[in-house]
Amino acid sequence: MSFAIHGVGVSSGIAIGHAHLVSHALLEVVHYQVPAELIDQEIARFDQAIQTVNQDLEAVRAQLPSRAPAELSAFISTHLMILNDHTLAEDPKKIIQSDRCNAEWAIKQQMEFIVEQFDQIEDEYLRERKHDVVQVVERIIKVLLGRPSQVPLLEQEKAIILVAHDISPADAIQFKQHQFAAFVTDVGGATSHTAILARSLNIPSIVALQRARTLIRDGELIIVDGTQGVVIVNPDKDALAEYKLRQEQWELEQQKLKRIKLNKAVTLDGTAIDLYANIEVPEDIVQVKASGAAGIGLYRTEFLFMNRREAPNEEEQFEAYRTVAEKMDGKPVTIRTLDLGADKEVNSDTERSCTNPALGLRAIRLCLAEPQMFHTQLRALLRATAFGNIQILIPMLSSITELRQTKLLIERAKQSLRTQKIAFSENVQIGGMIEIPAAALCAEAFAKELDFLSIGTNDLIQYSLAIDRTDDAVSHLYNPVHPAILQLIEMTIKAGLKLGKKVSVCGEMAGDAKLTRLLLGFGLRQFSMHPSHILSVKHQVLQSNLEKLKPAARKILGCQDSDKIEPLIQKMNL
Ligand code: PEP
Ligand code: MG
């Protein structure tokens, strides 16, 4: 019988192949009592398993191909760190001793205790790190059960699709050498390591399918549509033919896209468009360079502050900002000041109790409330301006008063560097994020006092439509082409144009190729997005005639009926 399962597509494309179910060791753990005289032996068995996993992970790291994405090595280091932390390497031994239980059961109990603590973390990114702990424990249990390897034997001509409860980065590297066509998992979110890895491996992938591992049988034929987030199990003849066609088209398109990597992004009527990349950590530069991006339009510096107890000092921050600026060889690098708070808390200890963190002390509000922390970042940023083409971007501005306070603090940081005779660029450009509806409505006032504007559509949508961007229950209401959103975007672009200030979009909308023409029609000339989207957006730019887009964009802007907007956008893209 044919049926479909829906999840979250995290890497686009279509794969057709046979399911390989990855065993889920955690489900197979049994509990038994160990006689007192055999406890030492059980502990030794546990120690041996930890040692084997250590060796396995080290071996995987040593065998990484030189062109493997930088984050793969980082993922394995994280797993090694988790493995060797006393909470996993030592505490289960105490459980074996006190409860006289088998090693598998002890490590599983300890894992559940750790996972419970992770579940209480509000920050989505940190919360998802619990999957890393689970993945490491899975590995240990598999060794204890005597089944360390997950790599299946492949018949060369068959495309294999991995169906797993979860996949660890270390396993995925081994899988990669065996050329899997796709992978799908029961758990994970859009920012999970599995999702990040999927994007960097460039194979179609879907996470959060909930029960794929129970619904799909080993060897069954399945179709993975990573673009739509759908798995079709046992497709009939018609569905198979349809998806084979779509797959061929997709692959052809990807090949074609690669040909434009070195092309300048210029419209048919000769207007140059800036296509920039968003990054979270300096290591992302590798992918930025491979994408042919013209610069960095958004460096989210808050990631430097996460997963740690102490904030990075001025020197550490300076090194990170300088590295990015230098590696970009004079191309523009827009570095955003700290956007901590809401779904991006540093760690659970620093969480402030407030009813609605997204409306609380976040981003620039937090920086103004903690001027010393902000001063440290501003000094580091300003010092880095002497080493490249850096611009500073302020997140979450809601009023001009806030902007003026921020500029005073920037001036204070500059003055402290002048006094110490430390080099920086006096003319560093200062821009502001327009991501609160109030700021979009007053965009002209902001444009007057800033050098450039950058529209953060992710938050602009969240705040305009009153939809928590992290809440699954309302995600169906998250509509980037709601008439109100389009009006706020257009109004901001117009305000910038009027005052001769550059305006970019750096939220997810910038990387959605279906919206490129609409945004061009609104007058947008700068887009900043995940590097993997640059070529598809460039493709749209190369085929667009700005004069022809304007009337269609005007018509869409005048449309108040959400249901009519999608078809109008589709027509514009023909
Ligand atoms: C945005 O809000 O659109 C944005 C780019 O910022 P972030 O996603 O980091 O909140
Ligand atoms: Mg934002």
Coordinates of C-alpha atoms and ligand atoms in Angstrom, one line a residue:
M1 CA 0.0 0.0 0.0
S2 CA 1.3 3.4 -0.9
F3 CA 1.2 6.2 1.7
A4 CA 2.9 9.6 2.5
I5 CA 4.6 10.9 5.7
H6 CA 5.2 14.6 6.2
G7 CA 8.1 16.1 8.1
V8 CA 10.4 19.1 7.9
G9 CA 12.4 19.3 4.7
V10 CA 16.0 20.5 5.6
S11 CA 17.8 19.8 2.3
S12 CA 16.1 20.1 -1.1
G13 CA 16.0 17.6 -3.9
I14 CA 14.4 14.3 -4.8
A15 CA 15.7 10.8 -4.1
I16 CA 14.2 7.5 -5.0
G17 CA 15.6 4.4 -3.4
H18 CA 15.3 1.5 -1.0
A19 CA 14.9 2.1 2.7
H20 CA 17.7 1.0 5.0
L21 CA 16.5 1.1 8.6
V22 CA 19.2 2.2 11.0
S23 CA 18.9 0.2 14.2
H24 CA 17.8 2.2 17.2
A25 CA 19.9 0.6 19.9
L26 CA 18.2 2.6 22.7
L27 CA 14.9 0.7 22.1
E28 CA 16.6 -2.6 22.6
V29 CA 18.2 -2.1 26.0
V30 CA 17.1 -4.6 28.6
H31 CA 17.5 -4.3 32.4
Y32 CA 19.1 -7.1 34.4
Q33 CA 20.7 -7.4 37.8
V34 CA 24.4 -8.0 38.0
P35 CA 25.6 -10.2 41.0
A36 CA 27.8 -8.4 43.5
E37 CA 30.9 -10.4 42.6
L38 CA 30.6 -9.4 38.9
I39 CA 30.2 -5.6 39.4
D40 CA 33.9 -4.9 38.8
Q41 CA 33.7 -6.9 35.6
E42 CA 30.6 -4.9 34.4
I43 CA 32.4 -1.7 35.1
A44 CA 35.4 -2.9 33.1
R45 CA 33.0 -3.8 30.2
F46 CA 31.7 -0.2 30.4
D47 CA 35.2 1.3 30.4
Q48 CA 36.1 -0.9 27.4
A49 CA 33.0 0.4 25.5
I50 CA 33.9 4.0 26.2
Q51 CA 37.5 3.3 25.0
T52 CA 36.2 1.6 21.8
V53 CA 33.9 4.5 21.0
N54 CA 36.8 6.9 21.6
Q55 CA 38.9 5.0 19.1
D56 CA 36.1 4.8 16.6
L57 CA 35.4 8.5 16.7
E58 CA 39.2 9.4 16.5
A59 CA 39.5 7.0 13.5
V60 CA 36.5 8.7 11.7
R61 CA 38.1 12.1 12.4
A62 CA 41.5 11.0 11.1
Q63 CA 39.9 9.6 7.9
L64 CA 37.9 12.7 7.0
P65 CA 38.5 13.6 3.4
S66 CA 40.4 16.9 3.0
R67 CA 37.4 18.6 1.3
A68 CA 34.9 17.6 4.0
P69 CA 33.0 20.6 5.4
A70 CA 34.8 22.1 8.4
E71 CA 31.8 21.5 10.6
L72 CA 32.1 17.7 10.3
S73 CA 35.4 17.7 12.2
A74 CA 33.8 20.1 14.8
F75 CA 30.8 17.7 15.2
I76 CA 33.1 14.8 16.0
S77 CA 35.1 16.9 18.4
T78 CA 31.8 17.8 20.2
H79 CA 30.9 14.1 20.4
L80 CA 34.3 13.2 21.8
M81 CA 33.9 15.9 24.4
I82 CA 30.5 14.6 25.4
L83 CA 31.8 11.0 25.5
N84 CA 34.7 11.9 27.8
D85 CA 32.7 14.2 30.1
H86 CA 32.4 12.6 33.5
T87 CA 28.6 12.6 33.3
L88 CA 28.9 9.9 30.6
A89 CA 32.3 8.4 31.2
E90 CA 32.2 8.1 35.0
D91 CA 28.7 8.6 36.5
P92 CA 27.1 5.5 34.9
K93 CA 29.7 3.5 36.8
K94 CA 28.2 4.7 40.1
I95 CA 24.8 3.6 38.9
I96 CA 26.2 0.1 38.0
Q97 CA 27.6 0.0 41.5
S98 CA 24.6 1.3 43.5
D99 CA 21.8 -0.3 41.5
R100 CA 23.8 -3.5 40.6
C101 CA 22.5 -3.1 37.0
N102 CA 23.9 -3.9 33.6
A103 CA 26.1 -1.3 31.8
E104 CA 23.6 -0.6 29.0
W105 CA 20.8 0.1 31.5
A106 CA 23.1 2.4 33.6
I107 CA 24.1 4.5 30.6
K108 CA 20.5 4.7 29.4
Q109 CA 19.4 5.9 32.9
Q110 CA 22.1 8.5 32.9
M111 CA 21.2 9.7 29.4
E112 CA 17.5 10.2 30.4
F113 CA 18.7 12.2 33.4
I114 CA 20.8 14.5 31.1
V115 CA 18.1 14.8 28.5
E116 CA 15.6 15.9 31.1
Q117 CA 17.9 18.8 32.0
F118 CA 18.3 19.7 28.3
D119 CA 14.5 19.7 27.9
Q120 CA 14.2 22.6 30.4
I121 CA 16.5 24.8 28.3
E122 CA 14.4 27.4 26.4
D123 CA 17.0 28.1 23.7
E124 CA 16.1 25.9 20.7
Y125 CA 19.6 25.6 19.5
L126 CA 21.0 24.5 22.9
R127 CA 18.0 22.2 23.5
E128 CA 18.6 20.4 20.3
R129 CA 22.2 19.6 21.4
K130 CA 20.6 16.9 23.6
H131 CA 20.4 14.9 20.3
D132 CA 24.2 14.8 20.4
V133 CA 24.2 13.3 23.8
V134 CA 21.7 10.7 22.7
Q135 CA 23.7 9.9 19.6
V136 CA 26.9 9.4 21.7
V137 CA 25.0 7.1 24.1
E138 CA 23.6 5.1 21.1
R139 CA 27.1 4.5 20.0
I140 CA 28.2 3.3 23.4
I141 CA 25.2 1.0 23.7
K142 CA 25.8 -0.5 20.3
V143 CA 29.3 -1.3 21.3
L144 CA 28.0 -2.9 24.5
L145 CA 25.6 -4.9 22.5
G146 CA 28.3 -6.0 20.2
R147 CA 27.1 -4.2 17.1
P148 CA 29.3 -1.2 16.6
S149 CA 29.0 -0.6 12.9
Q150 CA 25.9 1.0 11.3
V151 CA 27.2 1.0 7.8
P152 CA 25.1 -1.5 5.7
L153 CA 26.4 -3.5 2.9
L154 CA 25.3 -2.0 -0.3
E155 CA 24.4 -3.4 -3.6
Q156 CA 26.2 -1.1 -5.9
E157 CA 23.4 -0.3 -8.3
K158 CA 20.7 0.3 -5.6
A159 CA 20.1 3.8 -4.3
I160 CA 19.8 3.6 -0.5
I161 CA 17.9 5.9 1.7
L162 CA 18.7 5.9 5.4
V163 CA 15.7 5.8 7.7
A164 CA 16.8 6.5 11.2
H165 CA 15.4 7.6 14.5
D166 CA 18.3 10.1 14.5
I167 CA 21.7 10.2 12.7
S168 CA 24.9 11.4 14.3
P169 CA 27.4 13.4 12.3
A170 CA 30.1 10.8 12.8
D171 CA 27.8 8.1 11.4
A172 CA 26.8 10.4 8.5
I173 CA 30.4 10.8 7.5
Q174 CA 30.8 7.0 7.2
F175 CA 27.5 6.9 5.3
K176 CA 28.7 9.6 3.0
Q177 CA 31.6 7.4 1.8
H178 CA 28.9 4.9 0.8
Q179 CA 27.0 7.4 -1.2
F180 CA 23.5 7.4 0.2
A181 CA 20.9 9.0 -1.8
A182 CA 19.0 10.7 1.1
F183 CA 18.3 10.4 4.7
V184 CA 15.2 10.8 6.8
T185 CA 14.8 10.9 10.6
D186 CA 12.1 10.7 13.2
V187 CA 13.5 13.5 15.3
G188 CA 15.4 16.8 14.8
G189 CA 14.5 20.4 13.9
A190 CA 15.6 22.8 11.3
T191 CA 18.7 23.8 13.4
S192 CA 19.7 20.4 14.5
H193 CA 23.2 19.1 13.7
T194 CA 21.6 16.5 11.4
A195 CA 19.9 19.3 9.5
I196 CA 23.1 21.4 9.3
L197 CA 25.0 18.4 8.1
A198 CA 22.3 17.5 5.5
R199 CA 22.6 20.9 4.0
S200 CA 26.4 20.7 3.8
L201 CA 26.3 17.2 2.2
N202 CA 23.8 18.4 -0.3
I203 CA 21.5 15.3 -0.3
P204 CA 17.8 15.5 0.1
S205 CA 16.8 15.1 3.7
I206 CA 13.8 15.3 6.0
V207 CA 13.7 15.4 9.7
A208 CA 10.9 15.3 12.3
L209 CA 8.9 12.6 10.5
Q210 CA 7.9 11.2 14.0
R211 CA 7.3 7.6 13.1
A212 CA 9.2 6.9 9.9
R213 CA 11.2 4.2 11.4
T214 CA 8.1 2.3 12.5
L215 CA 6.1 2.9 9.4
I216 CA 8.7 2.1 6.8
R217 CA 10.0 -1.5 6.4
D218 CA 13.6 -2.4 5.5
G219 CA 14.1 -2.6 1.7
E220 CA 10.8 -0.9 0.8
L221 CA 10.9 1.5 -2.1
I222 CA 10.5 5.2 -1.0
I223 CA 10.6 8.6 -2.6
V224 CA 12.1 11.5 -0.6
D225 CA 11.1 14.9 -1.6
G226 CA 13.3 17.1 0.5
T227 CA 11.9 20.3 -1.1
Q228 CA 8.3 19.6 0.1
G229 CA 9.3 17.5 3.2
V230 CA 7.4 14.5 2.0
V231 CA 8.3 10.8 2.0
I232 CA 6.2 8.5 -0.3
V233 CA 6.3 4.9 0.8
N234 CA 5.7 2.2 -1.8
P235 CA 4.8 4.6 -4.6
D236 CA 2.5 3.3 -7.4
K237 CA 3.7 3.4 -11.1
D238 CA 2.3 6.8 -11.8
A239 CA 3.8 8.5 -8.7
L240 CA 7.1 6.8 -9.5
A241 CA 7.1 8.1 -13.1
E242 CA 6.1 11.6 -12.0
Y243 CA 8.9 11.8 -9.4
K244 CA 11.5 10.3 -11.7
L245 CA 10.7 13.2 -14.1
R246 CA 10.9 15.8 -11.3
Q247 CA 14.2 14.3 -10.1
E248 CA 15.7 14.6 -13.5
Q249 CA 14.6 18.2 -13.8
W250 CA 16.0 19.0 -10.3
E251 CA 19.4 17.4 -11.1
L252 CA 19.5 19.2 -14.5
E253 CA 18.7 22.5 -12.7
Q254 CA 21.5 22.0 -10.1
Q255 CA 24.0 21.3 -12.9
K256 CA 22.9 24.4 -14.7
L257 CA 23.1 26.5 -11.6
K258 CA 26.8 25.6 -11.0
R259 CA 27.6 27.2 -14.4
I260 CA 26.6 30.6 -13.1
K261 CA 28.8 30.6 -10.0
L262 CA 31.4 33.0 -11.5
N263 CA 28.8 35.2 -13.3
K264 CA 28.1 38.6 -11.9
A265 CA 24.5 39.0 -10.6
V266 CA 23.2 41.5 -13.1
T267 CA 19.6 41.8 -14.4
L268 CA 18.7 41.6 -18.1
D269 CA 18.5 45.4 -18.1
G270 CA 22.0 45.8 -16.6
T271 CA 21.5 46.4 -12.9
A272 CA 24.0 44.8 -10.6
I273 CA 22.5 43.1 -7.6
D274 CA 24.5 42.3 -4.5
L275 CA 24.1 38.7 -3.3
Y276 CA 25.6 38.2 0.1
A277 CA 25.8 35.3 2.5
N278 CA 24.7 34.9 6.2
I279 CA 27.1 33.3 8.6
E280 CA 27.1 32.2 12.2
V281 CA 30.7 31.3 12.8
P282 CA 34.0 32.1 11.1
E283 CA 34.3 28.5 9.8
D284 CA 31.2 29.2 7.5
I285 CA 33.5 31.2 5.3
V286 CA 34.5 28.0 3.4
Q287 CA 30.9 27.6 2.2
V288 CA 30.6 31.3 1.5
K289 CA 33.6 31.2 -0.8
A290 CA 32.3 28.1 -2.6
S291 CA 29.0 29.9 -3.2
G292 CA 30.5 32.8 -5.1
A293 CA 28.8 35.3 -2.6
A294 CA 29.9 38.9 -3.1
G295 CA 30.3 39.4 0.6
I296 CA 28.8 38.8 4.0
G297 CA 25.5 40.5 4.6
L298 CA 24.9 39.2 8.1
Y299 CA 27.3 37.7 10.6
R300 CA 25.3 36.7 13.6
T301 CA 27.8 37.2 16.4
E302 CA 25.7 35.8 19.2
F303 CA 26.8 32.3 18.3
L304 CA 30.2 33.1 19.6
F305 CA 28.6 33.6 23.0
M306 CA 26.6 30.4 23.1
N307 CA 27.4 26.9 24.6
R308 CA 29.8 28.5 27.2
R309 CA 29.7 29.9 30.7
E310 CA 31.8 33.0 30.2
A311 CA 31.3 35.6 27.5
P312 CA 34.2 35.8 25.1
N313 CA 36.6 38.6 26.0
E314 CA 37.6 41.5 23.7
E315 CA 40.6 39.6 22.3
E316 CA 38.7 36.5 21.4
Q317 CA 36.0 38.5 19.7
F318 CA 38.5 40.6 17.9
E319 CA 40.2 37.5 16.5
A320 CA 36.9 36.1 15.3
Y321 CA 35.8 39.3 13.5
R322 CA 39.3 40.0 12.1
T323 CA 39.5 36.4 10.7
V324 CA 36.3 36.8 8.9
A325 CA 37.2 40.3 7.5
E326 CA 40.7 39.1 6.4
K327 CA 39.4 35.9 4.8
M328 CA 36.9 37.8 2.8
D329 CA 39.7 39.7 1.1
G330 CA 38.2 43.2 1.1
K331 CA 34.7 42.1 0.2
P332 CA 32.0 43.7 2.4
V333 CA 31.4 42.0 5.8
T334 CA 28.4 43.2 7.8
I335 CA 28.8 42.2 11.4
R336 CA 25.7 42.4 13.6
T337 CA 26.1 43.3 17.3
L338 CA 24.8 40.8 19.8
D339 CA 21.3 39.6 19.2
L340 CA 21.0 37.5 22.4
G341 CA 17.7 36.9 24.2
A342 CA 14.4 35.3 23.2
D343 CA 15.2 32.0 21.5
K344 CA 18.9 32.7 21.7
E345 CA 19.8 32.6 25.4
V346 CA 23.5 32.0 26.2
N347 CA 22.7 29.2 28.6
S348 CA 20.0 28.3 31.1
D349 CA 21.7 30.1 34.0
T350 CA 21.4 33.4 32.4
E351 CA 17.7 33.0 31.6
R352 CA 15.7 35.9 32.9
S353 CA 12.2 35.2 34.1
C354 CA 9.9 37.0 31.8
T355 CA 6.5 36.1 30.4
N356 CA 7.4 36.7 26.8
P357 CA 11.1 36.7 26.0
A358 CA 10.6 37.6 22.3
L359 CA 9.2 40.9 23.5
G360 CA 11.7 41.3 26.4
L361 CA 15.3 42.3 27.0
R362 CA 16.7 41.1 23.7
A363 CA 19.3 42.2 21.2
I364 CA 20.1 45.9 21.3
R365 CA 17.9 46.3 24.4
L366 CA 20.0 43.9 26.3
C367 CA 23.2 45.6 25.1
L368 CA 22.0 49.0 26.2
A369 CA 21.1 47.4 29.6
E370 CA 24.6 45.9 29.9
P371 CA 26.8 48.6 28.5
Q372 CA 30.1 47.0 29.7
M373 CA 29.4 43.9 27.7
F374 CA 28.4 46.0 24.7
H375 CA 31.5 48.2 25.0
T376 CA 33.7 45.1 24.9
Q377 CA 32.1 43.9 21.7
L378 CA 32.1 47.4 20.1
R379 CA 35.9 47.7 20.8
A380 CA 36.5 44.3 19.3
L381 CA 34.4 45.1 16.2
L382 CA 36.0 48.5 15.7
R383 CA 39.5 47.1 16.1
A384 CA 38.7 44.5 13.4
T385 CA 37.6 47.3 11.0
A386 CA 41.4 48.0 10.5
F387 CA 41.7 44.6 8.8
G388 CA 38.9 44.5 6.2
N389 CA 35.8 46.0 4.8
I390 CA 33.6 45.8 7.9
Q391 CA 30.2 47.4 8.6
I392 CA 28.4 47.3 11.9
L393 CA 24.7 46.3 12.1
I394 CA 22.4 46.9 15.1
P395 CA 19.6 44.4 15.7
M396 CA 16.0 45.0 16.9
L397 CA 15.9 48.8 16.8
S398 CA 12.5 50.0 17.8
S399 CA 13.0 53.7 18.4
I400 CA 15.2 56.6 17.3
T401 CA 16.1 57.2 21.0
E402 CA 17.5 53.7 21.2
L403 CA 19.5 54.3 18.0
R404 CA 21.0 57.5 19.4
Q405 CA 22.0 55.8 22.6
T406 CA 23.7 53.1 20.6
K407 CA 25.6 55.6 18.5
L408 CA 26.8 57.4 21.7
L409 CA 28.1 54.0 22.9
I410 CA 29.8 53.4 19.6
E411 CA 31.4 56.9 19.8
R412 CA 32.5 56.1 23.4
A413 CA 34.2 52.9 22.2
K414 CA 35.9 54.8 19.4
Q415 CA 37.1 57.4 21.8
S416 CA 38.6 54.7 24.1
L417 CA 40.6 53.3 21.1
R418 CA 41.7 56.8 20.0
T419 CA 43.0 57.4 23.6
Q420 CA 45.0 54.2 23.5
K421 CA 46.1 54.9 19.9
I422 CA 44.6 51.6 18.6
A423 CA 43.8 51.6 14.9
F424 CA 40.3 51.4 13.6
S425 CA 38.3 52.8 10.6
E426 CA 36.9 56.2 11.6
N427 CA 34.3 56.0 8.8
V428 CA 32.9 52.6 9.6
Q429 CA 29.3 52.4 8.3
I430 CA 26.6 51.8 10.8
G431 CA 23.4 50.1 9.8
G432 CA 20.2 49.1 11.5
M433 CA 18.0 46.0 11.3
I434 CA 14.4 46.8 10.4
E435 CA 12.6 43.8 12.0
I436 CA 10.1 45.4 14.3
P437 CA 6.9 46.8 12.6
A438 CA 7.4 50.2 14.4
A439 CA 10.8 50.5 12.8
A440 CA 9.5 49.7 9.3
L441 CA 6.7 52.3 9.7
C442 CA 9.4 54.9 10.8
A443 CA 12.0 53.6 8.3
E444 CA 12.6 57.1 6.9
A445 CA 13.6 58.4 10.3
F446 CA 16.0 55.5 10.8
A447 CA 17.4 55.9 7.3
K448 CA 18.3 59.6 8.0
E449 CA 20.5 58.6 11.0
L450 CA 22.0 55.4 9.6
D451 CA 24.3 54.5 6.7
F452 CA 22.2 51.5 5.6
L453 CA 19.2 49.4 6.6
S454 CA 18.8 45.6 6.6
I455 CA 15.3 44.0 6.8
G456 CA 15.1 41.0 9.1
T457 CA 12.0 39.4 7.7
N458 CA 12.1 36.5 10.2
D459 CA 11.3 38.8 13.1
L460 CA 9.3 41.3 11.1
I461 CA 6.9 38.5 10.3
Q462 CA 6.9 37.2 13.9
Y463 CA 6.1 40.6 15.3
S464 CA 3.7 41.8 12.7
L465 CA 1.6 38.6 12.6
A466 CA 2.0 37.9 16.3
I467 CA 3.4 34.4 15.5
D468 CA 6.1 33.0 17.7
R469 CA 8.7 31.9 15.1
T470 CA 9.7 28.9 17.3
D471 CA 6.2 27.6 18.0
D472 CA 5.2 24.6 15.9
A473 CA 1.5 25.1 16.8
V474 CA 1.3 28.4 14.9
S475 CA 3.9 27.8 12.2
H476 CA 1.1 27.4 9.5
L477 CA 0.2 31.0 10.1
Y478 CA 3.8 32.2 9.4
N479 CA 3.2 33.8 6.0
P480 CA 6.0 35.9 4.4
V481 CA 3.7 37.1 1.7
H482 CA 1.0 38.4 3.9
P483 CA -0.1 41.8 2.5
A484 CA 1.0 43.6 5.7
I485 CA 4.5 42.1 5.5
L486 CA 4.9 43.0 1.8
Q487 CA 3.8 46.6 2.6
L488 CA 6.3 46.9 5.5
I489 CA 9.1 45.6 3.3
E490 CA 8.3 47.9 0.4
M491 CA 7.9 50.9 2.6
T492 CA 11.4 50.3 4.1
I493 CA 13.0 49.9 0.7
K494 CA 11.3 53.1 -0.5
A495 CA 12.5 55.0 2.5
G496 CA 16.1 53.9 1.9
L497 CA 15.9 54.7 -1.8
K498 CA 14.5 58.2 -1.1
L499 CA 17.4 59.0 1.2
G500 CA 20.1 57.3 -0.9
K501 CA 20.8 54.6 1.7
K502 CA 21.3 51.0 0.8
V503 CA 18.7 48.5 1.9
S504 CA 19.1 44.7 2.1
V505 CA 16.9 41.8 3.2
C506 CA 18.8 39.3 5.4
G507 CA 15.9 37.2 6.7
E508 CA 14.9 33.8 5.1
M509 CA 12.8 35.6 2.5
A510 CA 16.1 36.7 0.8
G511 CA 17.0 33.1 0.0
D512 CA 13.6 32.1 -1.4
A513 CA 14.1 32.2 -5.1
K514 CA 10.3 32.3 -5.6
L515 CA 10.3 35.8 -4.0
T516 CA 13.4 37.2 -5.7
R517 CA 11.5 38.9 -8.5
L518 CA 8.9 40.4 -6.2
L519 CA 11.7 41.9 -4.0
L520 CA 13.5 43.2 -7.1
G521 CA 10.2 44.7 -8.2
F522 CA 9.9 46.5 -4.8
G523 CA 13.4 48.0 -5.6
L524 CA 15.6 45.7 -3.5
R525 CA 19.2 45.5 -4.7
Q526 CA 20.9 43.6 -1.9
F527 CA 20.0 40.2 -0.7
S528 CA 21.7 38.2 2.1
M529 CA 21.0 34.5 2.6
H530 CA 22.4 31.1 3.6
P531 CA 25.2 30.4 1.1
S532 CA 23.4 27.3 -0.4
H533 CA 20.7 29.6 -1.8
I534 CA 22.9 32.1 -3.6
L535 CA 22.9 30.3 -7.0
S536 CA 19.2 29.8 -7.3
V537 CA 18.6 33.5 -6.4
K538 CA 21.3 34.5 -8.8
H539 CA 19.6 32.5 -11.5
Q540 CA 16.4 34.5 -11.0
V541 CA 18.3 37.8 -11.0
L542 CA 20.0 36.9 -14.4
Q543 CA 16.6 36.3 -16.0
S544 CA 14.8 39.4 -14.6
N545 CA 14.0 42.6 -16.3
L546 CA 13.5 45.2 -13.6
E547 CA 11.2 47.5 -15.6
K548 CA 8.9 44.7 -16.4
L549 CA 8.7 43.6 -12.8
K550 CA 7.6 46.9 -11.4
P551 CA 3.9 46.9 -12.5
A552 CA 3.5 43.3 -11.3
A553 CA 5.0 44.2 -8.0
R554 CA 2.8 47.2 -7.7
K555 CA -0.3 45.0 -8.3
I556 CA 0.7 42.6 -5.6
L557 CA 1.4 45.4 -3.2
G558 CA -2.1 46.7 -3.8
C559 CA -3.7 43.3 -3.1
Q560 CA -5.1 43.0 0.4
D561 CA -6.4 39.4 -0.1
S562 CA -3.7 36.9 1.1
D563 CA -5.2 34.1 -1.1
K564 CA -4.7 36.1 -4.3
I565 CA -1.1 36.9 -3.6
E566 CA 0.4 33.5 -4.2
P567 CA -1.0 33.1 -7.7
L568 CA 0.1 36.6 -8.6
I569 CA 3.7 35.8 -7.5
Q570 CA 3.6 32.6 -9.5
K571 CA 2.5 34.6 -12.6
M572 CA 5.4 37.0 -12.0
N573 CA 7.8 34.1 -12.0
L574 CA 6.7 32.6 -15.3
Ligands
PEP1 C1 15.6 38.2 11.0 O1 15.0 38.4 12.0 O2 15.1 38.1 9.8 C2 17.1 38.0 11.0 C3 17.8 38.0 10.0 O3 17.6 37.9 12.3 P1 17.6 36.5 13.1 O4 17.0 35.5 12.2 O5 19.0 36.3 13.6 O6 16.6 36.9 14.2
MG2 MG 16.0 39.0 13.8

